[in-house]
Structures are given as structure tokens and as C-alpha cells.
Amino acid sequence: MLHPHLQRVSYASSRRVAATCHRLPQPSRRLFSTHTAEAFLEPLRSDVGIACISLNRPQAKNAISMKLLHEFRECLGTAKYDKSIRALIIRSTTTGSFCAGADLVERRTMTQIQVAKFLSDLRAALGELETLPMPTIAAIDGPALGGGLELSFACDLRVAGHSVSKIGLPETRLGIIPGAGGTQRAVRLLGMSKAKDLIFTARMLTAQEALEWGVVDYVSSPSSSAFERAVELAREVAKSAPLALRAAKQAISRAADLSLESGLDFERASYEVLLPTKDRLEALEAFKEKRQPVFKGE
């Protein structure tokens, strides 16, 4: 869902949104009360074309409640059709957090029907995240456990904070298995052997270990956060033509499902639709004039 304050023209008009994505609020200065959204979509005020879906349950380390999941899906629905977004970051509103997985406290109060619906909705949400047309980046500034790590697997790229020490899929120690795509996306991301190792042992990885395993793609420097590193990465992504980014993501994402020849045909079709676009013509003109292109997504 789009946070109601972000529908206003002036950000300065509200202290509740005085600190948006360009700066992570400190826990002692949290700007969103427990009565506000648990997940909301907001633009990165300092950079046109970059937006964030912010998880906002600091008291529970962003454990996925029914409310958070519902609002997260609303955010995804809005982002999907927002052509101004060139890169989307999934992050926490508070330092030292990302997503601690499903809310097990809430789970104990749920009926079997509610649990079944929650799992179905979570699966659908991560599928929607994975198929968003724009590149997505998970900024892992704290524990990414169970469903939290599965959420990051549904993103295109993952950045971990330098000091993060709990990244893993602990479900087998809880008598279950990863139930939001972990057994499937881990294999595609890490390979069969590493996926089995990660899940069978329920091991916890540090940020550096996660980088070595291929669970994350970047680790922030000791002096910066995962979110800050994710913003740097998003800025690099956002320099590219929006239509080209979307076409590239679609072609790459289909590669695993197609034979090489079919994949090449799909790539060619995706390439050809870009040739007559205004952005393609602008890129050629900018190259000729030795300047940076100004892309408009047209």
C-alpha cells in the first residue's frame, strides 16, 4: 500500500515522513508508530527512479504478520504498475533489522484455515515480488531468517550489512521445512548441494559467509549499511533505460525455463521491440554527442 503521507506533494509537511529512504532512522527515533502501516511503498527522495518497500515492525524484527503480508502485497501491486520506478529496494525502517521470518507468536493464535491461507498468500506475494518488471534489491541490515531469507531470494539482488550474523533457513530445527519457496529458489540460486547443506543443517551464515556461498551478492563496508550499499547499486541500475531494464529482466528470468534455442528466440523478440523506442534513439544521439543519455521510459 502507498503510505498515506506519501500521497502529499510536500514531504516537509509531515514530521512522520521527515526521514525517508535516504537515511535509516535510528531505533530510538522511530518515526512510525505501531498504529501505522507495517509495510509501505515510498520513493527515494534523493534519487528519481528509485523506490523502497519498507518493512515497519521494529518491535518484532519485521516478522511477517498477516497485516504486514497484506500491506506488502498492496505495495507490490502498486509498484508493478508504476513505470517511474527503475529500481526497487526492500528494506527495514530500523537499523539492525531485515525480516525474521513468519511471526511465530501470531502463528500460535491462528486456526488451521488461517495458517493455510497465510502460506498461500505468502507464496503468492513472493511470486509477485519475483516477477515485478523492475530490478529489485534486498537490503539485509539484520537477521534474514526463514521467510525473511526466502523473501530476499525472490529479489534480483541481495546486499548484506557487514555485521549481520544470522542469515539462514532454520525451519528443519522447528520441525518443518522452508514453505515460501526456500527449497526451490535456494536450488536455483546456490545449486543442489549447497541448498541441501543450508537447509539440512539449518546453519546460520554471517554476511561474509553468505557472500562466499552465493546467498548474497554484496556486503557493505564496515562503515556503511546494507541499505546504503543497496542505494549505490540501485543508482547504477537506474542509469540504464527503463524499458531495456524490464526487457533484460524478463529475458534473463525466462532462461531457466527455456531451451537454449527458445531462449535465444525470446531474447531476440525482447531486443527487437526496443529498437524503435525513444530511449534507444536518445542513446544513439547521446553517444554521437558524447553526453549522458536522458531516458524517459518511452
mmCIF file of C-alpha atoms in Angstrom:
data_model
loop_
_atom_site.group_PDB
_atom_site.id
_atom_site.type_symbol
_atom_site.label_atom_id
_atom_site.label_comp_id
_atom_site.label_asym_id
_atom_site.label_seq_id
_atom_site.Cartn_x
_atom_site.Cartn_y
_atom_site.Cartn_z
ATOM 1 C CA MET A 1 0.000 0.000 0.000
ATOM 2 C CA LEU A 2 1.185 3.503 -0.653
ATOM 3 C CA HIS A 3 1.767 5.185 2.671
ATOM 4 C CA PRO A 4 -0.918 7.924 3.010
ATOM 5 C CA HIS A 5 1.590 10.649 3.877
ATOM 6 C CA LEU A 6 3.471 9.934 0.645
ATOM 7 C CA GLN A 7 0.420 10.956 -1.393
ATOM 8 C CA ARG A 8 1.045 14.567 -0.348
ATOM 9 C CA VAL A 9 3.081 16.862 -2.548
ATOM 10 C CA SER A 10 5.272 18.140 0.250
ATOM 11 C CA TYR A 11 7.274 15.732 2.365
ATOM 12 C CA ALA A 12 8.221 18.567 4.712
ATOM 13 C CA SER A 13 4.580 18.930 5.761
ATOM 14 C CA SER A 14 4.801 15.877 7.990
ATOM 15 C CA ARG A 15 7.397 15.017 10.621
ATOM 16 C CA ARG A 16 6.308 11.382 10.321
ATOM 17 C CA VAL A 17 7.987 11.162 6.955
ATOM 18 C CA ALA A 18 10.810 13.575 7.598
ATOM 19 C CA ALA A 19 13.343 10.806 7.160
ATOM 20 C CA THR A 20 12.643 8.710 4.090
ATOM 21 C CA CYS A 21 14.763 6.132 2.323
ATOM 22 C CA HIS A 22 17.896 8.217 2.041
ATOM 23 C CA ARG A 23 18.576 7.757 5.762
ATOM 24 C CA LEU A 24 17.739 4.823 8.009
ATOM 25 C CA PRO A 25 16.008 6.076 11.199
ATOM 26 C CA GLN A 26 17.622 5.095 14.477
ATOM 27 C CA PRO A 27 15.589 2.795 16.734
ATOM 28 C CA SER A 28 15.281 5.486 19.407
ATOM 29 C CA ARG A 29 13.898 7.924 16.867
ATOM 30 C CA ARG A 30 11.488 5.609 15.058
ATOM 31 C CA LEU A 31 9.133 7.742 13.003
ATOM 32 C CA PHE A 32 6.299 5.281 12.534
ATOM 33 C CA SER A 33 4.097 4.163 15.409
ATOM 34 C CA THR A 34 2.691 0.666 15.808
ATOM 35 C CA HIS A 35 -0.635 2.013 14.537
ATOM 36 C CA THR A 36 0.762 2.889 11.126
ATOM 37 C CA ALA A 37 1.473 0.654 8.163
ATOM 38 C CA GLU A 38 3.673 -2.394 8.699
ATOM 39 C CA ALA A 39 4.791 -2.229 5.067
ATOM 40 C CA PHE A 40 4.659 0.765 2.763
ATOM 41 C CA LEU A 41 5.949 1.974 -0.573
ATOM 42 C CA GLU A 42 7.917 5.208 -0.709
ATOM 43 C CA PRO A 43 10.108 6.972 -3.266
ATOM 44 C CA LEU A 44 13.759 7.617 -2.556
ATOM 45 C CA ARG A 45 13.621 11.342 -2.162
ATOM 46 C CA SER A 46 17.222 11.927 -3.260
ATOM 47 C CA ASP A 47 17.038 9.835 -6.435
ATOM 48 C CA VAL A 48 14.383 9.866 -9.140
ATOM 49 C CA GLY A 49 13.504 6.366 -10.286
ATOM 50 C CA ILE A 50 14.371 4.523 -7.075
ATOM 51 C CA ALA A 51 11.701 3.433 -4.596
ATOM 52 C CA CYS A 52 11.587 1.335 -1.425
ATOM 53 C CA ILE A 53 9.171 -1.070 0.124
ATOM 54 C CA SER A 54 9.836 -0.533 3.807
ATOM 55 C CA LEU A 55 9.079 -3.163 6.442
ATOM 56 C CA ASN A 56 7.936 -1.482 9.628
ATOM 57 C CA ARG A 57 7.518 -3.870 12.576
ATOM 58 C CA PRO A 58 10.642 -2.975 14.565
ATOM 59 C CA GLN A 59 9.322 -4.459 17.808
ATOM 60 C CA ALA A 60 9.140 -7.874 16.089
ATOM 61 C CA LYS A 61 12.189 -7.529 13.813
ATOM 62 C CA ASN A 62 9.764 -7.324 10.889
ATOM 63 C CA ALA A 63 8.416 -10.827 11.457
ATOM 64 C CA ILE A 64 5.758 -11.408 8.818
ATOM 65 C CA SER A 65 2.314 -10.939 10.362
ATOM 66 C CA MET A 66 -0.962 -11.264 8.483
ATOM 67 C CA LYS A 67 -1.188 -7.452 8.449
ATOM 68 C CA LEU A 68 2.357 -6.964 7.166
ATOM 69 C CA LEU A 69 1.798 -9.564 4.446
ATOM 70 C CA HIS A 70 -1.439 -7.935 3.316
ATOM 71 C CA GLU A 71 0.167 -4.499 3.143
ATOM 72 C CA PHE A 72 3.284 -5.884 1.461
ATOM 73 C CA ARG A 73 1.141 -7.332 -1.321
ATOM 74 C CA GLU A 74 -0.612 -3.983 -1.747
ATOM 75 C CA CYS A 75 2.820 -2.349 -2.132
ATOM 76 C CA LEU A 76 3.780 -4.885 -4.788
ATOM 77 C CA GLY A 77 0.546 -4.252 -6.663
ATOM 78 C CA THR A 78 1.214 -0.528 -6.718
ATOM 79 C CA ALA A 79 4.882 -0.864 -7.696
ATOM 80 C CA LYS A 80 4.103 -3.273 -10.520
ATOM 81 C CA TYR A 81 2.246 -0.615 -12.473
ATOM 82 C CA ASP A 82 4.423 2.375 -11.572
ATOM 83 C CA LYS A 83 6.540 2.930 -14.669
ATOM 84 C CA SER A 84 8.576 5.629 -12.920
ATOM 85 C CA ILE A 85 10.309 3.023 -10.727
ATOM 86 C CA ARG A 86 13.582 1.835 -12.274
ATOM 87 C CA ALA A 87 14.885 0.018 -9.189
ATOM 88 C CA LEU A 88 13.077 -1.140 -6.042
ATOM 89 C CA ILE A 89 14.735 -1.768 -2.670
ATOM 90 C CA ILE A 90 13.196 -3.951 0.040
ATOM 91 C CA ARG A 91 14.427 -2.684 3.392
ATOM 92 C CA SER A 92 13.675 -2.180 7.080
ATOM 93 C CA THR A 93 12.729 1.146 8.616
ATOM 94 C CA THR A 94 15.095 0.477 11.512
ATOM 95 C CA THR A 95 18.777 -0.333 11.715
ATOM 96 C CA GLY A 96 19.805 -3.844 12.642
ATOM 97 C CA SER A 97 16.752 -5.457 11.084
ATOM 98 C CA PHE A 98 15.559 -7.062 7.884
ATOM 99 C CA CYS A 99 12.986 -9.824 8.349
ATOM 100 C CA ALA A 100 12.958 -12.535 10.994
ATOM 101 C CA GLY A 101 10.540 -14.775 9.078
ATOM 102 C CA ALA A 102 6.960 -15.637 9.969
ATOM 103 C CA ASP A 103 5.513 -14.243 13.193
ATOM 104 C CA LEU A 104 5.504 -17.387 15.349
ATOM 105 C CA VAL A 105 3.756 -15.583 18.218
ATOM 106 C CA GLU A 106 0.840 -14.756 15.933
ATOM 107 C CA ARG A 107 1.018 -18.237 14.382
ATOM 108 C CA ARG A 108 0.131 -19.838 17.719
ATOM 109 C CA THR A 109 -3.173 -17.942 17.729
ATOM 110 C CA MET A 110 -4.138 -18.844 14.143
ATOM 111 C CA THR A 111 -6.560 -21.552 13.088
ATOM 112 C CA GLN A 112 -5.531 -24.207 10.577
ATOM 113 C CA ILE A 113 -7.536 -22.394 7.915
ATOM 114 C CA GLN A 114 -5.763 -19.110 8.685
ATOM 115 C CA VAL A 115 -2.373 -20.827 8.542
ATOM 116 C CA ALA A 116 -3.214 -22.387 5.169
ATOM 117 C CA LYS A 117 -4.345 -19.027 3.795
ATOM 118 C CA PHE A 118 -1.275 -17.270 5.187
ATOM 119 C CA LEU A 119 1.065 -19.747 3.500
ATOM 120 C CA SER A 120 -0.827 -19.439 0.219
ATOM 121 C CA ASP A 121 -0.741 -15.635 0.414
ATOM 122 C CA LEU A 122 2.976 -15.631 1.277
ATOM 123 C CA ARG A 123 3.747 -17.870 -1.679
ATOM 124 C CA ALA A 124 1.739 -15.573 -3.938
ATOM 125 C CA ALA A 125 3.440 -12.454 -2.536
ATOM 126 C CA LEU A 126 6.947 -13.769 -3.180
ATOM 127 C CA GLY A 127 5.898 -14.835 -6.661
ATOM 128 C CA GLU A 128 4.627 -11.305 -7.272
ATOM 129 C CA LEU A 129 7.891 -9.860 -5.941
ATOM 130 C CA GLU A 130 9.962 -12.160 -8.134
ATOM 131 C CA THR A 131 8.020 -11.212 -11.282
ATOM 132 C CA LEU A 132 7.986 -7.445 -10.761
ATOM 133 C CA PRO A 133 9.096 -5.821 -14.028
ATOM 134 C CA MET A 134 11.830 -3.668 -12.476
ATOM 135 C CA PRO A 135 15.070 -4.874 -10.805
ATOM 136 C CA THR A 136 14.683 -5.481 -7.076
ATOM 137 C CA ILE A 137 17.310 -5.378 -4.317
ATOM 138 C CA ALA A 138 17.048 -6.751 -0.766
ATOM 139 C CA ALA A 139 18.906 -4.626 1.793
ATOM 140 C CA ILE A 140 19.650 -7.101 4.593
ATOM 141 C CA ASP A 141 20.645 -4.994 7.590
ATOM 142 C CA GLY A 142 19.784 -7.599 10.201
ATOM 143 C CA PRO A 143 18.684 -11.209 10.654
ATOM 144 C CA ALA A 144 17.224 -12.776 7.497
ATOM 145 C CA LEU A 145 15.681 -15.975 8.786
ATOM 146 C CA GLY A 146 13.252 -18.437 7.250
ATOM 147 C CA GLY A 147 10.614 -16.482 5.369
ATOM 148 C CA GLY A 148 12.794 -13.391 5.589
ATOM 149 C CA LEU A 149 15.589 -15.067 3.652
ATOM 150 C CA GLU A 150 13.023 -16.557 1.279
ATOM 151 C CA LEU A 151 11.758 -13.021 0.673
ATOM 152 C CA SER A 152 15.274 -11.943 -0.276
ATOM 153 C CA PHE A 153 15.598 -14.955 -2.608
ATOM 154 C CA ALA A 154 12.648 -13.541 -4.567
ATOM 155 C CA CYS A 155 14.634 -10.338 -5.195
ATOM 156 C CA ASP A 156 17.043 -9.996 -8.107
ATOM 157 C CA LEU A 157 19.999 -8.967 -5.938
ATOM 158 C CA ARG A 158 20.830 -9.145 -2.238
ATOM 159 C CA VAL A 159 23.067 -6.875 -0.147
ATOM 160 C CA ALA A 160 24.000 -7.785 3.435
ATOM 161 C CA GLY A 161 25.255 -5.461 6.123
ATOM 162 C CA HIS A 162 28.861 -6.091 7.157
ATOM 163 C CA SER A 163 27.988 -7.062 10.740
ATOM 164 C CA VAL A 164 24.943 -9.247 10.019
ATOM 165 C CA SER A 165 25.466 -12.661 11.624
ATOM 166 C CA LYS A 166 22.172 -14.509 11.188
ATOM 167 C CA ILE A 167 21.269 -15.439 7.623
ATOM 168 C CA GLY A 168 19.686 -18.836 7.186
ATOM 169 C CA LEU A 169 16.783 -21.241 6.876
ATOM 170 C CA PRO A 170 16.242 -22.734 10.372
ATOM 171 C CA GLU A 171 12.940 -24.500 9.612
ATOM 172 C CA THR A 172 14.191 -28.095 9.989
ATOM 173 C CA ARG A 173 15.106 -27.276 13.604
ATOM 174 C CA LEU A 174 11.465 -26.257 14.092
ATOM 175 C CA GLY A 175 10.040 -29.483 12.715
ATOM 176 C CA ILE A 176 9.083 -28.072 9.308
ATOM 177 C CA ILE A 177 10.755 -27.134 6.009
ATOM 178 C CA PRO A 178 11.030 -23.788 4.215
ATOM 179 C CA GLY A 179 7.496 -23.188 2.976
ATOM 180 C CA ALA A 180 7.701 -19.982 0.961
ATOM 181 C CA GLY A 181 9.892 -21.118 -1.896
ATOM 182 C CA GLY A 182 13.104 -21.758 0.024
ATOM 183 C CA THR A 183 13.620 -25.325 -1.185
ATOM 184 C CA GLN A 184 13.087 -24.248 -4.783
ATOM 185 C CA ARG A 185 14.740 -20.839 -5.045
ATOM 186 C CA ALA A 186 17.749 -21.928 -2.979
ATOM 187 C CA VAL A 187 18.472 -24.680 -5.513
ATOM 188 C CA ARG A 188 18.208 -22.243 -8.405
ATOM 189 C CA LEU A 189 20.402 -19.721 -6.644
ATOM 190 C CA LEU A 190 23.013 -21.924 -4.948
ATOM 191 C CA GLY A 191 22.864 -25.285 -6.679
ATOM 192 C CA MET A 192 21.555 -28.569 -5.294
ATOM 193 C CA SER A 193 24.385 -29.411 -2.885
ATOM 194 C CA LYS A 194 24.626 -26.030 -1.162
ATOM 195 C CA ALA A 195 20.842 -25.745 -0.921
ATOM 196 C CA LYS A 196 20.682 -29.124 0.819
ATOM 197 C CA ASP A 197 23.530 -28.171 3.159
ATOM 198 C CA LEU A 198 21.902 -24.875 4.096
ATOM 199 C CA ILE A 199 18.509 -26.455 4.779
ATOM 200 C CA PHE A 200 19.566 -29.800 6.311
ATOM 201 C CA THR A 201 21.924 -28.186 8.833
ATOM 202 C CA ALA A 202 19.808 -25.072 9.467
ATOM 203 C CA ARG A 203 23.163 -23.293 9.689
ATOM 204 C CA MET A 204 23.381 -19.559 10.331
ATOM 205 C CA LEU A 205 25.673 -17.652 7.989
ATOM 206 C CA THR A 206 27.457 -14.388 8.629
ATOM 207 C CA ALA A 207 27.352 -11.747 5.907
ATOM 208 C CA GLN A 208 30.794 -12.729 4.648
ATOM 209 C CA GLU A 209 29.910 -16.421 4.653
ATOM 210 C CA ALA A 210 26.681 -15.661 2.810
ATOM 211 C CA LEU A 211 28.722 -13.835 0.170
ATOM 212 C CA GLU A 212 31.060 -16.802 -0.200
ATOM 213 C CA TRP A 213 28.117 -19.191 -0.509
ATOM 214 C CA GLY A 214 26.376 -17.009 -3.098
ATOM 215 C CA VAL A 215 23.417 -16.320 -0.817
ATOM 216 C CA VAL A 216 24.075 -12.572 -1.133
ATOM 217 C CA ASP A 217 25.735 -10.623 -3.926
ATOM 218 C CA TYR A 218 27.301 -7.781 -1.954
ATOM 219 C CA VAL A 219 28.383 -6.996 1.599
ATOM 220 C CA SER A 220 28.531 -3.404 2.762
ATOM 221 C CA SER A 221 31.743 -1.857 4.062
ATOM 222 C CA PRO A 222 32.156 -1.707 7.869
ATOM 223 C CA SER A 223 31.308 1.987 7.809
ATOM 224 C CA SER A 224 28.052 1.698 5.869
ATOM 225 C CA SER A 225 24.772 -0.194 5.999
ATOM 226 C CA ALA A 226 23.283 -2.692 3.587
ATOM 227 C CA PHE A 227 20.688 -0.099 2.687
ATOM 228 C CA GLU A 228 23.324 2.487 1.804
ATOM 229 C CA ARG A 229 25.136 -0.059 -0.360
ATOM 230 C CA ALA A 230 21.819 -1.053 -1.941
ATOM 231 C CA VAL A 231 21.152 2.582 -2.821
ATOM 232 C CA GLU A 232 24.557 2.804 -4.526
ATOM 233 C CA LEU A 233 23.713 -0.305 -6.514
ATOM 234 C CA ALA A 234 20.238 0.987 -7.361
ATOM 235 C CA ARG A 235 21.762 4.216 -8.656
ATOM 236 C CA GLU A 236 23.924 2.227 -11.055
ATOM 237 C CA VAL A 237 20.895 0.255 -12.211
ATOM 238 C CA ALA A 238 18.751 3.374 -12.598
ATOM 239 C CA LYS A 239 21.203 4.870 -15.096
ATOM 240 C CA SER A 240 20.015 2.319 -17.649
ATOM 241 C CA ALA A 241 16.992 2.735 -19.898
ATOM 242 C CA PRO A 242 13.812 1.649 -18.054
ATOM 243 C CA LEU A 243 12.364 -0.321 -20.960
ATOM 244 C CA ALA A 244 15.691 -2.056 -21.515
ATOM 245 C CA LEU A 245 15.924 -2.987 -17.825
ATOM 246 C CA ARG A 246 12.476 -4.550 -17.908
ATOM 247 C CA ALA A 247 13.163 -6.422 -21.134
ATOM 248 C CA ALA A 248 16.509 -7.679 -19.827
ATOM 249 C CA LYS A 249 14.984 -8.899 -16.563
ATOM 250 C CA GLN A 250 12.236 -10.729 -18.399
ATOM 251 C CA ALA A 251 14.637 -12.404 -20.812
ATOM 252 C CA ILE A 252 17.087 -13.439 -18.066
ATOM 253 C CA SER A 253 14.311 -14.728 -15.810
ATOM 254 C CA ARG A 254 12.947 -16.958 -18.574
ATOM 255 C CA ALA A 255 16.328 -18.541 -19.298
ATOM 256 C CA ALA A 256 15.980 -21.355 -16.770
ATOM 257 C CA ASP A 257 12.594 -22.393 -18.168
ATOM 258 C CA LEU A 258 13.524 -22.478 -21.854
ATOM 259 C CA SER A 259 15.817 -24.489 -24.095
ATOM 260 C CA LEU A 260 18.755 -22.522 -25.466
ATOM 261 C CA GLU A 261 17.135 -22.063 -28.881
ATOM 262 C CA SER A 262 13.818 -20.998 -27.396
ATOM 263 C CA GLY A 263 15.651 -18.665 -25.039
ATOM 264 C CA LEU A 264 17.545 -17.094 -27.929
ATOM 265 C CA ASP A 265 14.268 -16.592 -29.785
ATOM 266 C CA PHE A 266 12.789 -14.908 -26.703
ATOM 267 C CA GLU A 267 15.866 -12.723 -26.344
ATOM 268 C CA ARG A 268 15.640 -11.670 -29.995
ATOM 269 C CA ALA A 269 11.968 -10.769 -29.649
ATOM 270 C CA SER A 270 12.713 -8.760 -26.493
ATOM 271 C CA TYR A 271 15.573 -6.988 -28.275
ATOM 272 C CA GLU A 272 13.630 -6.047 -31.376
ATOM 273 C CA VAL A 273 10.796 -4.288 -29.555
ATOM 274 C CA LEU A 274 13.361 -1.860 -28.096
ATOM 275 C CA LEU A 275 14.833 -0.732 -31.422
ATOM 276 C CA PRO A 276 12.168 1.853 -32.310
ATOM 277 C CA THR A 277 11.802 3.267 -28.776
ATOM 278 C CA LYS A 278 12.596 6.891 -27.995
ATOM 279 C CA ASP A 279 15.109 5.773 -25.368
ATOM 280 C CA ARG A 280 17.055 3.761 -27.946
ATOM 281 C CA LEU A 281 17.148 6.755 -30.298
ATOM 282 C CA GLU A 282 18.179 9.021 -27.394
ATOM 283 C CA ALA A 283 21.048 6.642 -26.546
ATOM 284 C CA LEU A 284 22.344 6.790 -30.115
ATOM 285 C CA GLU A 285 22.076 10.570 -30.190
ATOM 286 C CA ALA A 286 23.802 10.906 -26.814
ATOM 287 C CA PHE A 287 26.631 8.636 -27.980
ATOM 288 C CA LYS A 288 27.066 10.800 -31.066
ATOM 289 C CA GLU A 289 27.104 13.983 -28.988
ATOM 290 C CA LYS A 290 29.359 12.464 -26.295
ATOM 291 C CA ARG A 291 26.944 13.097 -23.431
ATOM 292 C CA GLN A 292 24.938 11.052 -20.969
ATOM 293 C CA PRO A 293 21.545 9.932 -22.316
ATOM 294 C CA VAL A 294 18.353 11.149 -20.687
ATOM 295 C CA PHE A 295 15.974 8.196 -20.623
ATOM 296 C CA LYS A 296 12.237 8.630 -20.176
ATOM 297 C CA GLY A 297 10.976 5.093 -20.440
ATOM 298 C CA GLU A 298 9.412 5.682 -23.829
#
